[in-house]
Amino acid sequence: MKKTILITGASTGIGKVTAIHFAKNGWNVAATMRSPEKDTELKNISGIKIFKLDVMDQASIDGAIQSTIKEFGKIDVLFNNAGYALIGAFEAMTEAQIKRQFDTNVFGVMNVTRSILPHFRERKDGTIITTSSMGGRLTFPLYSAYHGTKFAIEGFMESLQFELKPFNIKVKNIEPGAIKTDFYSRSIEIATMKPYEKYIEIANGNMMKVGETAPGPQVVAEKVFTASTDGKFKLRYPVGNNAPALLFMRWLLPLKMFMGIVRSQVEKGMK
Ligand code: NAD
């Protein structure tokens, strides 16, 4: 029987390319998104079905899971991928902005994960894969809220492994470095205010340059495929040009030294 993956945030970027990659490899794909009516591409690909799912709307989560099981018989892999970044000066962020960031990147992941668990537990099989980030284990300037969400994902998923292993449910984090998607344009919300403007201009400018030369989302899709098929109870899958090296450096070096390196790169040009 063909395997099935349910992907959140599949309308663009990593989610979309992952949907296409799995379909090409013979999987059934439930490509979920907030506005299925806007899709013009995925619906034409054999093996892909589109369902409405907003990670902040429980009814849409339940509906998408039920429709996927009805369509394909079962779900083997959940890929929690939907997310975006609220960046900039923390002082300039409103409570509503911060709540929305955590609602999407953390509570959204928890909502979908909790909703699929009965299906995986009853089948005594399933894999939960979440797009964390290398930013779930190291930090850069101006990403305090975003890092807060991805650090939360790392702790949540790391602990979840224990209680789910007896049910043969695997828990995995994909940890991309910079990947060239709309993330750096449409999916970044910047909070700013006068005293921080110069810092944001220079530091964010330097960070955006990394995004411009980053690899595309296909490398992440391939890593998600590996994580879905390797049969391992392995938690972390760093991916992208710089993620494995930077995570290794963060692990190896004293924090002060690592932060000095980050400052020297990101704050380049600052007087
Ligand atoms: P993207 O903006 O192309 O994709 C994000 C998707 O999430 C979009 O399709 C968006 O519509 C969807 N989404 C946002 N809120 C949603 C909600 N409430 N319900 C359902 N879907 C929602 O950007 P991407 O780079 O493909 O990002 C995918 C994931 O990868 C995110 O979790 C992001 O944090 C993570 N990530 C990206 C990078 C990068 O450099 N691009 C690096 C590390 C981690």
Short mmCIF file of C-alpha atoms and ligand atoms in Angstrom, two decimals:
data_model
loop_
_atom_site.label_atom_id
_atom_site.label_comp_id
_atom_site.label_asym_id
_atom_site.label_seq_id
_atom_site.Cartn_x
_atom_site.Cartn_y
_atom_site.Cartn_z
CA MET A 1 0.00 0.00 0.00
CA LYS A 2 1.25 3.49 -0.88
CA LYS A 3 2.43 5.67 1.98
CA THR A 4 0.78 8.96 2.80
CA ILE A 5 2.21 12.24 4.10
CA LEU A 6 0.15 15.19 5.36
CA ILE A 7 1.97 18.52 4.98
CA THR A 8 0.99 21.85 6.56
CA GLY A 9 1.86 25.14 4.83
CA ALA A 10 2.13 23.39 1.46
CA SER A 11 1.11 26.35 -0.72
CA THR A 12 4.66 27.73 -1.02
CA GLY A 13 8.36 27.16 -0.30
CA ILE A 14 9.55 24.08 1.56
CA GLY A 15 6.04 22.63 1.97
CA LYS A 16 5.18 22.90 -1.73
CA VAL A 17 8.49 21.47 -2.98
CA THR A 18 8.24 18.64 -0.42
CA ALA A 19 4.74 17.80 -1.66
CA ILE A 20 6.01 17.53 -5.24
CA HIS A 21 9.07 15.50 -4.18
CA PHE A 22 6.99 12.92 -2.28
CA ALA A 23 4.45 12.61 -5.12
CA LYS A 24 7.32 12.02 -7.59
CA ASN A 25 8.54 9.26 -5.30
CA GLY A 26 5.19 7.46 -5.36
CA TRP A 27 3.64 8.73 -2.12
CA ASN A 28 0.11 9.98 -1.57
CA VAL A 29 0.30 13.60 -0.47
CA ALA A 30 -2.27 15.61 1.48
CA ALA A 31 -1.01 19.11 0.70
CA THR A 32 -2.77 21.36 3.19
CA MET A 33 -3.00 25.14 3.15
CA ARG A 34 -5.14 28.02 4.37
CA SER A 35 -6.48 28.97 0.93
CA PRO A 36 -6.74 25.87 -1.33
CA GLU A 37 -8.68 27.91 -3.90
CA LYS A 38 -5.47 29.82 -4.72
CA ASP A 39 -3.54 26.70 -5.78
CA THR A 40 -3.03 26.35 -9.50
CA GLU A 41 -0.21 23.79 -9.59
CA LEU A 42 -0.35 21.05 -6.94
CA LYS A 43 -3.92 20.02 -7.75
CA ASN A 44 -2.75 18.92 -11.22
CA ILE A 45 -0.08 16.54 -9.90
CA SER A 46 -0.98 12.87 -9.63
CA GLY A 47 -0.96 11.60 -6.03
CA ILE A 48 -1.52 15.05 -4.49
CA LYS A 49 -4.83 16.09 -2.93
CA ILE A 50 -5.34 19.54 -1.48
CA PHE A 51 -7.15 20.14 1.80
CA LYS A 52 -7.84 23.29 3.78
CA LEU A 53 -5.90 23.50 7.04
CA ASP A 54 -5.08 26.53 9.15
CA VAL A 55 -2.90 25.44 12.08
CA MET A 56 -4.77 27.92 14.30
CA ASP A 57 -8.20 26.52 13.44
CA GLN A 58 -8.99 23.21 15.16
CA ALA A 59 -12.03 22.44 12.99
CA SER A 60 -9.91 22.75 9.83
CA ILE A 61 -7.23 20.48 11.35
CA ASP A 62 -9.78 17.77 12.22
CA GLY A 63 -11.42 18.15 8.80
CA ALA A 64 -8.12 17.81 6.90
CA ILE A 65 -7.04 14.73 8.89
CA GLN A 66 -10.42 13.02 8.40
CA SER A 67 -10.51 13.86 4.69
CA THR A 68 -6.96 12.54 4.20
CA ILE A 69 -7.77 9.24 5.93
CA LYS A 70 -10.98 8.96 3.88
CA GLU A 71 -9.08 9.65 0.63
CA PHE A 72 -5.93 7.57 1.23
CA GLY A 73 -6.93 5.09 3.99
CA LYS A 74 -4.27 6.17 6.51
CA ILE A 75 -1.56 8.72 7.28
CA ASP A 76 2.05 7.58 7.75
CA VAL A 77 3.86 10.90 8.17
CA LEU A 78 2.79 14.29 9.50
CA PHE A 79 5.02 17.12 8.29
CA ASN A 80 4.47 20.20 10.50
CA ASN A 81 5.92 22.85 8.24
CA ALA A 82 3.73 25.97 8.40
CA GLY A 83 5.47 28.93 9.97
CA TYR A 84 6.82 32.44 9.54
CA ALA A 85 9.21 34.83 11.29
CA LEU A 86 8.45 37.90 13.34
CA ILE A 87 11.77 39.71 13.56
CA GLY A 88 13.21 43.09 14.53
CA ALA A 89 13.41 44.99 17.81
CA PHE A 90 11.65 43.07 20.55
CA GLU A 91 10.66 46.36 22.20
CA ALA A 92 8.76 47.33 19.05
CA MET A 93 6.72 44.10 18.89
CA THR A 94 3.12 44.21 20.08
CA GLU A 95 1.62 41.51 22.28
CA ALA A 96 -0.69 40.58 19.39
CA GLN A 97 2.28 40.11 17.04
CA ILE A 98 4.15 37.94 19.55
CA LYS A 99 1.05 35.87 20.30
CA ARG A 100 0.44 35.27 16.59
CA GLN A 101 4.05 34.18 16.15
CA PHE A 102 3.74 31.61 18.96
CA ASP A 103 0.20 30.61 17.90
CA THR A 104 1.46 29.72 14.42
CA ASN A 105 4.93 28.29 15.06
CA VAL A 106 4.35 26.58 18.43
CA PHE A 107 0.66 26.13 19.31
CA GLY A 108 -0.12 25.38 15.65
CA VAL A 109 2.41 22.54 15.68
CA MET A 110 1.03 21.30 19.01
CA ASN A 111 -2.57 21.46 17.70
CA VAL A 112 -1.87 19.39 14.59
CA THR A 113 0.40 16.95 16.45
CA ARG A 114 -2.16 16.34 19.21
CA SER A 115 -4.90 15.83 16.62
CA ILE A 116 -3.04 13.16 14.67
CA LEU A 117 -1.84 11.18 17.69
CA PRO A 118 -4.97 9.00 18.13
CA HIS A 119 -4.54 7.79 14.51
CA PHE A 120 -0.82 7.04 14.92
CA ARG A 121 -1.27 5.46 18.39
CA GLU A 122 -4.10 3.15 17.24
CA ARG A 123 -2.04 2.07 14.21
CA LYS A 124 1.10 1.71 16.37
CA ASP A 125 2.93 3.46 13.55
CA GLY A 126 3.62 7.01 12.42
CA THR A 127 6.26 9.70 12.06
CA ILE A 128 5.93 13.32 13.16
CA ILE A 129 8.37 15.63 11.39
CA THR A 130 8.53 19.32 12.23
CA THR A 131 10.37 22.14 10.47
CA SER A 132 12.27 23.56 13.37
CA SER A 133 15.36 25.51 12.28
CA MET A 134 19.04 25.67 13.09
CA GLY A 135 17.61 28.69 14.91
CA GLY A 136 16.08 26.23 17.37
CA ARG A 137 19.54 25.57 18.78
CA LEU A 138 21.51 28.77 18.10
CA THR A 139 20.62 32.44 17.80
CA PHE A 140 21.14 35.49 15.63
CA PRO A 141 20.37 39.15 16.38
CA LEU A 142 16.81 40.44 15.85
CA TYR A 143 15.19 37.00 15.82
CA SER A 144 14.32 36.82 19.55
CA ALA A 145 10.62 36.02 19.06
CA TYR A 146 11.24 33.57 16.21
CA HIS A 147 14.06 31.81 18.09
CA GLY A 148 11.73 31.62 21.09
CA THR A 149 9.28 29.61 18.98
CA LYS A 150 11.88 27.31 17.45
CA PHE A 151 13.64 26.68 20.78
CA ALA A 152 10.19 25.76 22.13
CA ILE A 153 9.72 23.30 19.25
CA GLU A 154 13.09 21.67 19.99
CA GLY A 155 12.23 21.13 23.67
CA PHE A 156 8.68 20.01 22.90
CA MET A 157 9.73 17.45 20.31
CA GLU A 158 12.76 16.21 22.26
CA SER A 159 10.59 15.35 25.25
CA LEU A 160 7.72 13.96 23.17
CA GLN A 161 9.99 11.22 21.83
CA PHE A 162 9.98 9.40 25.18
CA GLU A 163 6.25 8.82 25.58
CA LEU A 164 5.63 8.05 21.89
CA LYS A 165 8.36 5.44 21.38
CA PRO A 166 6.33 2.64 23.06
CA PHE A 167 3.69 3.25 20.36
CA ASN A 168 6.30 3.04 17.59
CA ILE A 169 5.80 6.74 16.75
CA LYS A 170 8.94 8.54 15.57
CA VAL A 171 9.53 12.24 16.30
CA LYS A 172 11.91 14.24 14.11
CA ASN A 173 13.03 17.85 13.66
CA ILE A 174 14.26 19.16 10.34
CA GLU A 175 16.70 22.00 11.09
CA PRO A 176 17.27 24.10 7.97
CA GLY A 177 19.86 26.83 7.77
CA ALA A 178 19.07 29.67 5.38
CA ILE A 179 16.91 28.37 2.50
CA LYS A 180 15.87 30.53 -0.42
CA THR A 181 12.07 30.75 -0.27
CA ASP A 182 9.52 33.53 0.16
CA PHE A 183 10.39 33.27 3.86
CA TYR A 184 12.86 36.15 3.38
CA SER A 185 10.29 38.36 1.70
CA ARG A 186 6.63 37.58 2.30
CA SER A 187 7.02 35.45 5.46
CA ILE A 188 9.08 37.90 7.48
CA GLU A 189 7.35 40.57 9.54
CA ILE A 190 9.73 43.28 10.79
CA ALA A 191 9.04 45.25 13.98
CA THR A 192 11.00 48.46 14.20
CA MET A 193 11.26 51.77 16.07
CA LYS A 194 13.57 54.76 15.80
CA PRO A 195 16.34 53.90 18.32
CA TYR A 196 16.84 50.47 16.68
CA GLU A 197 16.62 51.53 13.06
CA LYS A 198 20.35 51.66 12.35
CA TYR A 199 21.02 48.32 14.05
CA ILE A 200 18.17 46.70 12.13
CA GLU A 201 19.28 48.20 8.81
CA ILE A 202 22.83 46.87 9.13
CA ALA A 203 22.27 43.55 10.92
CA ASN A 204 19.18 42.62 8.90
CA GLY A 205 20.93 43.68 5.70
CA ASN A 206 23.82 41.33 6.47
CA MET A 207 21.43 38.49 7.35
CA MET A 208 19.40 38.96 4.17
CA LYS A 209 22.56 38.60 2.08
CA VAL A 210 22.88 35.06 3.46
CA GLY A 211 19.32 34.35 2.29
CA GLU A 212 20.14 35.51 -1.24
CA THR A 213 22.90 32.94 -1.73
CA ALA A 214 21.18 30.12 0.17
CA PRO A 215 20.16 26.83 -1.49
CA GLY A 216 16.56 26.31 -2.60
CA PRO A 217 13.97 24.21 -0.77
CA GLN A 218 14.69 20.98 -2.69
CA VAL A 219 17.51 20.09 -0.23
CA VAL A 220 15.00 20.27 2.61
CA ALA A 221 12.45 18.16 0.71
CA GLU A 222 15.10 15.46 0.25
CA LYS A 223 15.98 15.57 3.96
CA VAL A 224 12.30 15.22 4.88
CA PHE A 225 12.15 12.20 2.57
CA THR A 226 15.18 10.65 4.31
CA ALA A 227 13.64 11.30 7.71
CA SER A 228 10.37 9.70 6.53
CA THR A 229 11.97 6.56 5.15
CA ASP A 230 15.13 5.77 7.17
CA GLY A 231 13.20 3.89 9.87
CA LYS A 232 15.35 5.50 12.57
CA PHE A 233 14.32 6.89 15.94
CA LYS A 234 16.56 9.89 15.29
CA LEU A 235 15.52 13.37 16.42
CA ARG A 236 17.59 15.94 14.53
CA TYR A 237 18.25 16.47 10.80
CA PRO A 238 20.22 19.69 10.11
CA VAL A 239 20.12 20.69 6.43
CA GLY A 240 21.41 23.43 4.14
CA ASN A 241 24.84 24.88 3.40
CA ASN A 242 25.60 26.30 6.79
CA ALA A 243 23.37 24.50 9.30
CA PRO A 244 25.46 21.39 10.13
CA ALA A 245 28.69 23.43 10.48
CA LEU A 246 27.13 26.21 12.55
CA LEU A 247 25.35 23.77 14.85
CA PHE A 248 28.61 21.89 15.32
CA MET A 249 30.42 25.15 16.18
CA ARG A 250 27.66 26.13 18.61
CA TRP A 251 28.03 22.76 20.33
CA LEU A 252 31.85 22.87 20.38
CA LEU A 253 32.64 26.47 21.29
CA PRO A 254 32.00 28.38 24.50
CA LEU A 255 28.89 30.53 24.00
CA LYS A 256 30.88 33.76 24.34
CA MET A 257 33.22 32.74 21.52
CA PHE A 258 30.33 31.62 19.28
CA MET A 259 28.46 34.88 19.86
CA GLY A 260 31.64 36.81 19.01
CA ILE A 261 31.76 35.07 15.64
CA VAL A 262 28.06 35.82 15.00
CA ARG A 263 28.59 39.49 15.95
CA SER A 264 31.62 39.81 13.68
CA GLN A 265 29.55 38.63 10.71
CA VAL A 266 26.10 40.04 11.38
CA GLU A 267 27.18 43.40 12.78
CA LYS A 268 29.71 43.99 10.00
CA GLY A 269 29.71 47.68 9.04
CA MET A 270 28.33 48.84 12.41
CA LYS A 271 30.29 51.69 14.07
P1 NAD B 1 7.12 30.02 3.14
O1 NAD B 1 6.64 31.33 3.59
O2 NAD B 1 7.25 29.78 1.69
O3 NAD B 1 6.21 28.85 3.74
C1 NAD B 1 5.50 28.94 4.95
C2 NAD B 1 4.10 28.44 4.71
O4 NAD B 1 3.37 28.40 5.96
C3 NAD B 1 3.31 29.35 3.76
O5 NAD B 1 2.74 28.55 2.75
C4 NAD B 1 2.23 29.94 4.64
O6 NAD B 1 1.04 30.21 3.95
C5 NAD B 1 2.06 28.83 5.68
N1 NAD B 1 1.39 29.28 6.89
C6 NAD B 1 1.65 30.36 7.67
N2 NAD B 1 0.76 30.44 8.68
C7 NAD B 1 -0.07 29.38 8.54
C8 NAD B 1 -1.20 28.90 9.26
N3 NAD B 1 -1.70 29.56 10.32
N4 NAD B 1 -1.80 27.74 8.87
C9 NAD B 1 -1.34 27.08 7.79
N5 NAD B 1 -0.30 27.49 7.04
C10 NAD B 1 0.31 28.63 7.42
O7 NAD B 1 8.53 29.80 3.87
P2 NAD B 1 9.40 28.46 4.06
O8 NAD B 1 10.81 28.88 4.07
O9 NAD B 1 8.98 27.40 3.13
O10 NAD B 1 9.02 28.07 5.57
C11 NAD B 1 8.56 26.79 5.95
C12 NAD B 1 9.06 26.47 7.35
O11 NAD B 1 10.49 26.43 7.33
C13 NAD B 1 8.70 27.50 8.44
O12 NAD B 1 8.29 26.80 9.60
C14 NAD B 1 10.00 28.23 8.69
O13 NAD B 1 10.09 28.72 10.01
C15 NAD B 1 10.99 27.12 8.44
N6 NAD B 1 12.37 27.54 8.13
C16 NAD B 1 12.64 28.26 7.00
C17 NAD B 1 13.95 28.63 6.74
C18 NAD B 1 14.32 29.45 5.53
O14 NAD B 1 15.45 29.97 5.48
N7 NAD B 1 13.47 29.58 4.54
C19 NAD B 1 14.99 28.28 7.62
C20 NAD B 1 14.66 27.54 8.76
C21 NAD B 1 13.35 27.17 9.00
#
